[in-house]
Amino acid sequence: MNDEYRNKKSNTSDESMIPGWNTSLESAFSAYKGPYIPGRISTQHKTVFNILTENGEIQAAISGAMRKVGKQPVVGDFVVLLDQSDIGSYTIVDILPRTSCLSRGSAGESGEEQLIAANIDTIFIVTAVGHDLNVRRLERYLTIVYSSGARPVIVINKIDLAGSLPDDVSETIQEIRDIADDVPVITLSALTNANLEELDSFMNPGETIALIGSSGVGKSTLINALLGHDIQKTLSVREDDDKGRHTTTVRQLFTLPNGTIFIDNPGIREIQLGDSSDGIDRTFSDIAELAQNCRFKDCTHRNEPHCAVRKAVDDGIISQERFDSYHKLSDELAFQADKAEIGLKGVEKKKWKGVAIARKYVKSKE
Ligand SMILES: Nc1nc2c(ncn2[C@@H]2O[C@H](COP(=O)(O)OP(=O)(O)OP(=O)(O)O)[C@@H](O)[C@H]2O)c(=O)[nH]1
Ligand SMILES: [Zn+2]
């Protein structure tokens, strides 16, 4: 634990309750006179936000004026709240200037981009030795991070498995170091904690970090290792949802004992890259493997002669259901890609779990 930070925390004003609050925010906020307090969005619900303030964690919605102009805060935003705590109410009336914004953009005609999180200083791009380790994928993640304005750090997790894999991991890691240029590349194991301390120099008190990377690379495990607890247990908050039902949510913004702030939310987790064939190949690796024996390199396994995949279905090696589902998903992904839609809008998430949707374009931030 950083002593300097501990001292700062124990004897500063109430605003130190707002993780990441600093002097430039202070001066931006000083324009507000009256019953206003600052806060930071910690969790985003449909219309309500959880906000960390000097009065503790509160819930508020945005003002009508903000709604009218389409101003939407996201996790990590520093906001201005109209404090009507005497009547038990707070309203978000403004968003303080952002230092970075992580978004996924649609390349559609509207050019609309979907903001996911704001004011992230550093993004750990997490990958893992094994299937996920891929130079091209990392290049795309780097594009996202660069356009967000945050500083990228490449984290190669599961290094404990390196020795037991058939392929030469060290060669790929060297390739990654080559394309990474001056971006730090850290190899570690979130499971055994090997090399975990190499992340220390990127985790400064008061700075905000987010993790992006494919599902299963170990983002949760890494956060747990850094936190030293089981995060689900530590950070779950029981509260009422928009319909008044009790729910358990995991706080999306939290502070580590050393004062580093982490943002981990579904929107960030859903940033998955890769062209559609990538995702399909991962989900249907058996079919992808067989497809190497099809006569045509671009065989769609429908009508082409000498299709090894259809033969495997005929031979009962691959079930008809699996084959059908493969085609169904390929079609849907192709459709999605054509629309160049980024996001999971209108798609049942469950169905898509584990499938990397084509996220063809990453719009740079405004
Ligand atoms: N061998 C090994 N396994 C690991 C390591 N880190 C995580 N795992 C395992 O990898 C699996 C996935 O880890 P998670 O932390 O759930 O991955 P995630 O990136 O959070 O996945 P999503 O929640 O889907 O985004 C789990 O079974 C972990 O135990 C590691 O360093 N070494
Ligand atoms: Zn084929």
XYZ file of C-alpha atoms and ligand atoms in Angstrom:
399
model
C 0.000 0.000 0.000
C 1.230 3.401 -0.966
C 1.747 5.486 2.195
C 1.503 8.786 0.451
C -1.908 7.847 -0.828
C -3.088 6.594 2.517
C -2.182 9.915 4.100
C -3.845 11.822 1.348
C -6.975 9.765 1.745
C -7.255 10.160 5.464
C -6.971 13.900 5.733
C -8.280 15.561 2.600
C -11.665 17.013 1.867
C -14.744 14.928 1.240
C -14.158 14.973 -2.479
C -11.415 12.382 -2.071
C -14.391 10.030 -1.741
C -14.680 10.406 -5.489
C -12.141 8.026 -7.013
C -9.900 9.800 -9.500
C -10.915 13.324 -8.477
C -8.108 15.805 -9.157
C -7.298 19.480 -9.414
C -8.306 19.935 -13.049
C -11.707 18.425 -12.292
C -11.872 20.652 -9.263
C -11.379 23.720 -11.428
C -13.907 22.532 -14.027
C -16.409 21.985 -11.247
C -15.761 25.389 -9.683
C -17.952 26.942 -12.402
C -20.986 25.524 -10.600
C -22.472 27.660 -7.900
C -25.369 26.557 -5.778
C -26.661 23.220 -4.594
C -24.386 21.155 -6.805
C -22.021 18.346 -5.919
C -19.631 16.351 -8.090
C -19.673 12.583 -8.440
C -18.369 9.727 -10.537
C -20.535 7.161 -12.316
C -19.767 3.731 -10.876
C -22.515 1.644 -12.420
C -24.875 2.173 -15.286
C -28.387 0.745 -15.273
C -30.976 1.367 -17.951
C -31.897 4.865 -16.914
C -30.441 5.164 -13.452
C -26.799 5.539 -12.499
C -24.963 4.672 -9.314
C -22.700 7.555 -8.446
C -19.899 7.874 -5.909
C -20.111 11.237 -4.173
C -18.949 12.966 -1.034
C -22.304 11.844 0.418
C -21.535 8.216 -0.372
C -22.931 6.148 -3.206
C -26.199 7.543 -4.528
C -28.507 6.882 -7.446
C -29.638 9.475 -9.952
C -31.019 9.912 -13.450
C -30.121 12.593 -15.972
C -32.000 15.857 -16.235
C -34.607 16.473 -18.906
C -32.349 19.070 -20.486
C -29.542 16.548 -20.876
C -31.915 13.989 -22.301
C -33.114 16.523 -24.845
C -29.646 17.177 -26.194
C -28.740 13.501 -26.039
C -26.010 13.899 -23.432
C -25.484 10.493 -21.835
C -22.998 9.775 -19.083
C -21.154 6.467 -18.983
C -19.228 4.570 -16.338
C -16.168 6.556 -15.322
C -17.714 9.935 -16.065
C -17.377 12.749 -13.562
C -20.740 14.418 -13.339
C -22.385 17.425 -11.743
C -25.395 16.616 -9.580
C -28.174 18.830 -8.408
C -28.258 17.989 -4.736
C -31.785 17.805 -3.396
C -30.865 15.306 -0.759
C -33.289 17.027 1.625
C -36.079 15.551 -0.470
C -34.057 12.439 -1.146
C -33.254 13.226 -4.729
C -30.272 13.909 -6.942
C -30.259 14.733 -10.648
C -27.340 14.574 -13.058
C -27.186 17.954 -14.761
C -23.831 17.898 -16.548
C -20.773 15.876 -17.453
C -17.335 17.287 -16.652
C -14.754 17.263 -19.476
C -13.499 13.788 -20.368
C -9.841 12.895 -20.708
C -10.566 9.740 -22.679
C -13.546 7.838 -24.006
C -13.778 4.232 -24.963
C -16.374 3.632 -27.618
C -17.459 1.280 -30.265
C -18.663 3.012 -33.332
C -21.008 1.976 -36.036
C -19.871 2.633 -39.560
C -23.492 3.074 -40.575
C -24.691 6.232 -42.247
C -25.568 7.892 -38.992
C -21.956 7.377 -37.947
C -23.206 7.061 -34.428
C -20.768 5.777 -31.912
C -21.620 4.055 -28.723
C -19.725 5.308 -25.743
C -18.837 2.636 -23.214
C -16.676 4.240 -20.557
C -14.843 7.487 -19.914
C -11.756 8.832 -18.189
C -9.695 5.663 -18.379
C -5.987 6.376 -18.070
C -4.613 2.943 -18.912
C -6.106 -0.049 -20.656
C -4.688 -3.509 -20.133
C -5.215 -5.390 -23.376
C -5.406 -8.921 -22.029
C -4.678 -11.958 -24.118
C -3.539 -15.430 -23.116
C -1.107 -17.962 -24.453
C -2.920 -20.556 -26.490
C -5.714 -19.958 -28.909
C -6.207 -16.251 -28.230
C -2.599 -15.260 -28.856
C -2.771 -13.529 -32.185
C -0.832 -10.585 -33.512
C -3.634 -9.320 -35.712
C -6.128 -9.355 -32.883
C -3.788 -7.328 -30.731
C -3.325 -4.828 -33.525
C -7.058 -4.244 -33.580
C -7.280 -3.883 -29.818
C -4.428 -1.410 -29.972
C -6.417 0.597 -32.503
C -9.351 0.762 -30.117
C -7.220 1.813 -27.192
C -5.302 4.406 -29.158
C -8.516 5.974 -30.390
C -9.875 6.100 -26.842
C -7.031 8.277 -25.656
C -5.964 5.813 -22.961
C -2.494 4.328 -22.673
C -2.284 0.687 -23.774
C -0.413 -2.076 -21.974
C -0.389 -5.551 -23.488
C -0.815 -8.313 -20.919
C -0.147 -11.880 -22.012
C -1.758 -14.062 -19.364
C -1.544 -17.795 -18.622
C 2.205 -17.851 -19.117
C 2.174 -20.871 -16.785
C 0.776 -22.852 -19.712
C 3.492 -21.811 -22.159
C 5.658 -24.875 -21.627
C 2.858 -27.345 -22.137
C 1.600 -26.035 -25.480
C 2.498 -27.544 -28.812
C 3.219 -24.254 -30.587
C 6.187 -22.051 -29.940
C 4.750 -19.318 -27.769
C 7.984 -17.392 -27.491
C 8.064 -16.806 -31.224
C 4.568 -15.261 -31.191
C 5.429 -13.187 -28.142
C 8.462 -11.834 -29.964
C 6.245 -10.979 -32.920
C 3.904 -9.155 -30.563
C 6.785 -7.225 -29.051
C 7.802 -6.256 -32.567
C 4.420 -4.820 -33.542
C 3.871 -3.337 -30.071
C 6.554 -0.736 -30.670
C 6.863 1.147 -27.381
C 3.740 -0.367 -25.822
C 4.788 -2.445 -22.810
C 4.253 -6.194 -23.185
C 3.940 -8.052 -19.873
C 3.789 -11.824 -19.639
C 2.301 -13.132 -16.419
C 0.025 -15.671 -14.813
C -3.039 -14.438 -12.975
C -3.446 -17.951 -11.640
C 0.004 -18.478 -10.101
C 0.674 -14.730 -9.683
C 3.945 -15.087 -11.583
C 5.225 -11.671 -12.760
C 2.110 -9.980 -11.400
C 4.296 -7.303 -9.835
C 5.297 -6.156 -13.328
C 1.949 -4.399 -13.506
C 2.755 -2.304 -10.430
C 4.363 0.505 -12.380
C 1.176 0.948 -14.427
C -1.122 1.079 -11.438
C -0.826 4.493 -9.878
C -3.068 5.767 -7.094
C -5.896 7.898 -8.466
C -5.492 6.547 -11.995
C -8.188 4.560 -13.724
C -7.586 1.265 -15.489
C -9.786 -0.958 -17.623
C -9.203 -4.413 -19.058
C -10.248 -5.483 -22.512
C -9.745 -8.814 -24.198
C -11.549 -11.908 -25.418
C -13.767 -13.940 -23.181
C -11.809 -16.459 -21.166
C -8.380 -14.847 -21.313
C -8.503 -14.279 -17.564
C -9.633 -10.692 -17.007
C -11.654 -11.542 -13.902
C -8.918 -13.774 -12.580
C -6.417 -10.971 -13.069
C -8.561 -8.389 -11.296
C -9.110 -10.845 -8.457
C -5.379 -11.466 -8.227
C -4.683 -7.732 -8.112
C -7.417 -7.183 -5.585
C -6.414 -10.179 -3.536
C -10.031 -11.167 -2.936
C -12.899 -12.658 -4.755
C -14.265 -9.621 -6.487
C -17.769 -10.946 -6.952
C -18.149 -11.320 -3.236
C -16.427 -8.105 -2.333
C -18.104 -5.812 -4.736
C -21.574 -7.130 -5.198
C -24.172 -4.638 -4.106
C -27.738 -5.546 -3.290
C -30.104 -2.955 -4.581
C -33.440 -2.401 -6.241
C -33.500 -2.402 -9.999
C -35.541 -0.095 -12.210
C -38.640 -2.173 -11.512
C -38.094 -2.231 -7.789
C -36.931 -5.847 -7.652
C -33.983 -6.797 -5.500
C -30.962 -7.554 -7.582
C -27.333 -8.166 -6.940
C -25.078 -6.133 -9.147
C -21.341 -5.973 -9.282
C -19.996 -2.496 -8.962
C -18.385 -1.539 -12.226
C -15.949 0.977 -10.798
C -13.907 0.146 -7.728
C -10.706 1.107 -6.009
C -7.906 -1.319 -5.215
C -6.170 -1.150 -1.835
C -3.253 0.702 -3.490
C -5.607 3.433 -4.723
C -5.825 2.368 -8.348
C -9.307 2.542 -9.797
C -10.638 -0.222 -12.028
C -13.544 -0.102 -14.431
C -14.995 -3.438 -15.455
C -18.392 -3.477 -17.121
C -20.273 -5.565 -19.668
C -19.839 -2.981 -22.421
C -16.091 -3.208 -22.139
C -16.203 -6.984 -21.965
C -18.256 -7.112 -25.132
C -15.658 -5.324 -27.199
C -14.562 -8.386 -29.065
C -12.724 -8.269 -32.278
C -11.951 -10.450 -35.163
C -13.611 -10.871 -38.477
C -16.610 -13.117 -38.580
C -14.688 -16.142 -39.788
C -12.452 -15.804 -36.742
C -15.402 -16.081 -34.400
C -16.995 -18.909 -36.291
C -13.731 -20.794 -36.414
C -13.347 -20.498 -32.693
C -16.851 -21.707 -32.004
C -16.724 -24.500 -34.562
C -13.105 -25.487 -34.413
C -13.948 -29.052 -35.490
C -15.519 -27.762 -38.684
C -12.695 -25.301 -39.249
C -10.204 -28.118 -38.978
C -12.084 -30.373 -41.403
C -12.504 -27.470 -43.814
C -8.795 -27.533 -44.463
C -9.431 -30.708 -46.455
C -12.158 -29.214 -48.646
C -11.088 -28.933 -52.269
C -11.792 -25.201 -52.421
C -10.070 -22.931 -50.009
C -13.158 -20.708 -49.752
C -15.589 -23.642 -49.575
C -18.869 -22.641 -47.916
C -19.723 -26.319 -47.348
C -23.023 -26.005 -49.205
C -22.848 -27.148 -52.809
C -19.164 -27.341 -53.592
C -17.807 -30.700 -54.749
C -15.344 -32.558 -52.529
C -16.441 -30.834 -49.340
C -14.799 -32.504 -46.376
C -17.257 -30.967 -43.946
C -20.386 -32.263 -45.684
C -18.699 -35.637 -45.940
C -18.110 -35.622 -42.181
C -21.802 -34.861 -41.677
C -22.748 -37.727 -44.004
C -20.379 -39.994 -42.107
C -21.946 -38.982 -38.815
C -18.731 -37.423 -37.489
C -20.441 -34.038 -37.183
C -24.093 -33.947 -36.260
C -26.612 -32.418 -38.641
C -27.716 -30.029 -35.865
C -24.250 -28.721 -35.333
C -23.764 -28.317 -39.063
C -27.075 -26.423 -39.387
C -26.250 -24.192 -36.501
C -22.866 -23.485 -38.071
C -24.574 -22.292 -41.248
C -27.141 -20.303 -39.366
C -24.494 -18.453 -37.405
C -22.339 -17.886 -40.490
C -25.304 -16.333 -42.267
C -26.175 -14.134 -39.341
C -22.614 -13.002 -38.919
C -22.326 -12.228 -42.604
C -25.527 -10.221 -42.361
C -24.237 -8.352 -39.349
C -20.955 -7.659 -41.068
C -22.734 -6.362 -44.144
C -24.647 -3.924 -42.061
C -21.323 -3.063 -40.475
C -23.135 -2.990 -37.232
C -21.138 -3.027 -34.125
C -22.784 -4.093 -30.981
C -25.226 -6.716 -29.961
C -28.343 -4.711 -30.646
C -31.332 -6.875 -31.297
C -29.418 -10.058 -30.919
C -29.949 -12.479 -28.109
C -26.745 -12.375 -26.186
C -26.925 -15.948 -25.084
C -26.927 -17.180 -28.611
C -23.862 -15.172 -29.344
C -21.875 -16.005 -26.312
C -18.394 -16.946 -27.338
C -18.855 -15.759 -30.854
C -16.766 -12.821 -31.835
C -19.020 -10.502 -33.755
C -17.442 -8.682 -36.620
C -16.491 -5.334 -35.342
C -15.205 -3.975 -38.546
C -14.667 -0.401 -37.772
C -13.458 1.434 -34.818
C -14.273 5.029 -35.078
C -11.765 7.345 -33.593
C -13.139 9.576 -30.939
C -14.467 12.970 -31.784
N -3.632 -21.710 -16.505
C -4.153 -20.518 -16.279
N -5.495 -20.349 -16.285
C -5.979 -19.120 -16.054
C -5.136 -18.013 -15.796
N -5.921 -16.925 -15.618
C -7.200 -17.338 -15.756
N -7.242 -18.657 -16.024
C -8.446 -19.473 -16.231
O -9.076 -19.081 -17.442
C -10.501 -19.193 -17.313
C -11.178 -17.904 -17.693
O -10.805 -16.900 -16.792
P -11.700 -15.603 -16.510
O -10.952 -14.772 -15.526
O -13.082 -15.980 -16.179
O -11.685 -14.925 -17.957
P -12.376 -13.551 -18.398
O -11.430 -12.904 -19.342
O -12.779 -12.779 -17.205
O -13.634 -14.056 -19.194
P -15.040 -13.281 -19.424
O -15.669 -13.085 -18.078
O -15.833 -14.209 -20.296
O -14.725 -11.983 -20.103
C -10.759 -19.613 -15.877
O -10.960 -20.996 -15.841
C -9.478 -19.241 -15.158
O -9.222 -20.053 -14.043
C -3.714 -18.231 -15.780
O -2.894 -17.349 -15.567
N -3.294 -19.494 -16.024
Zn -16.441 -27.655 -47.516
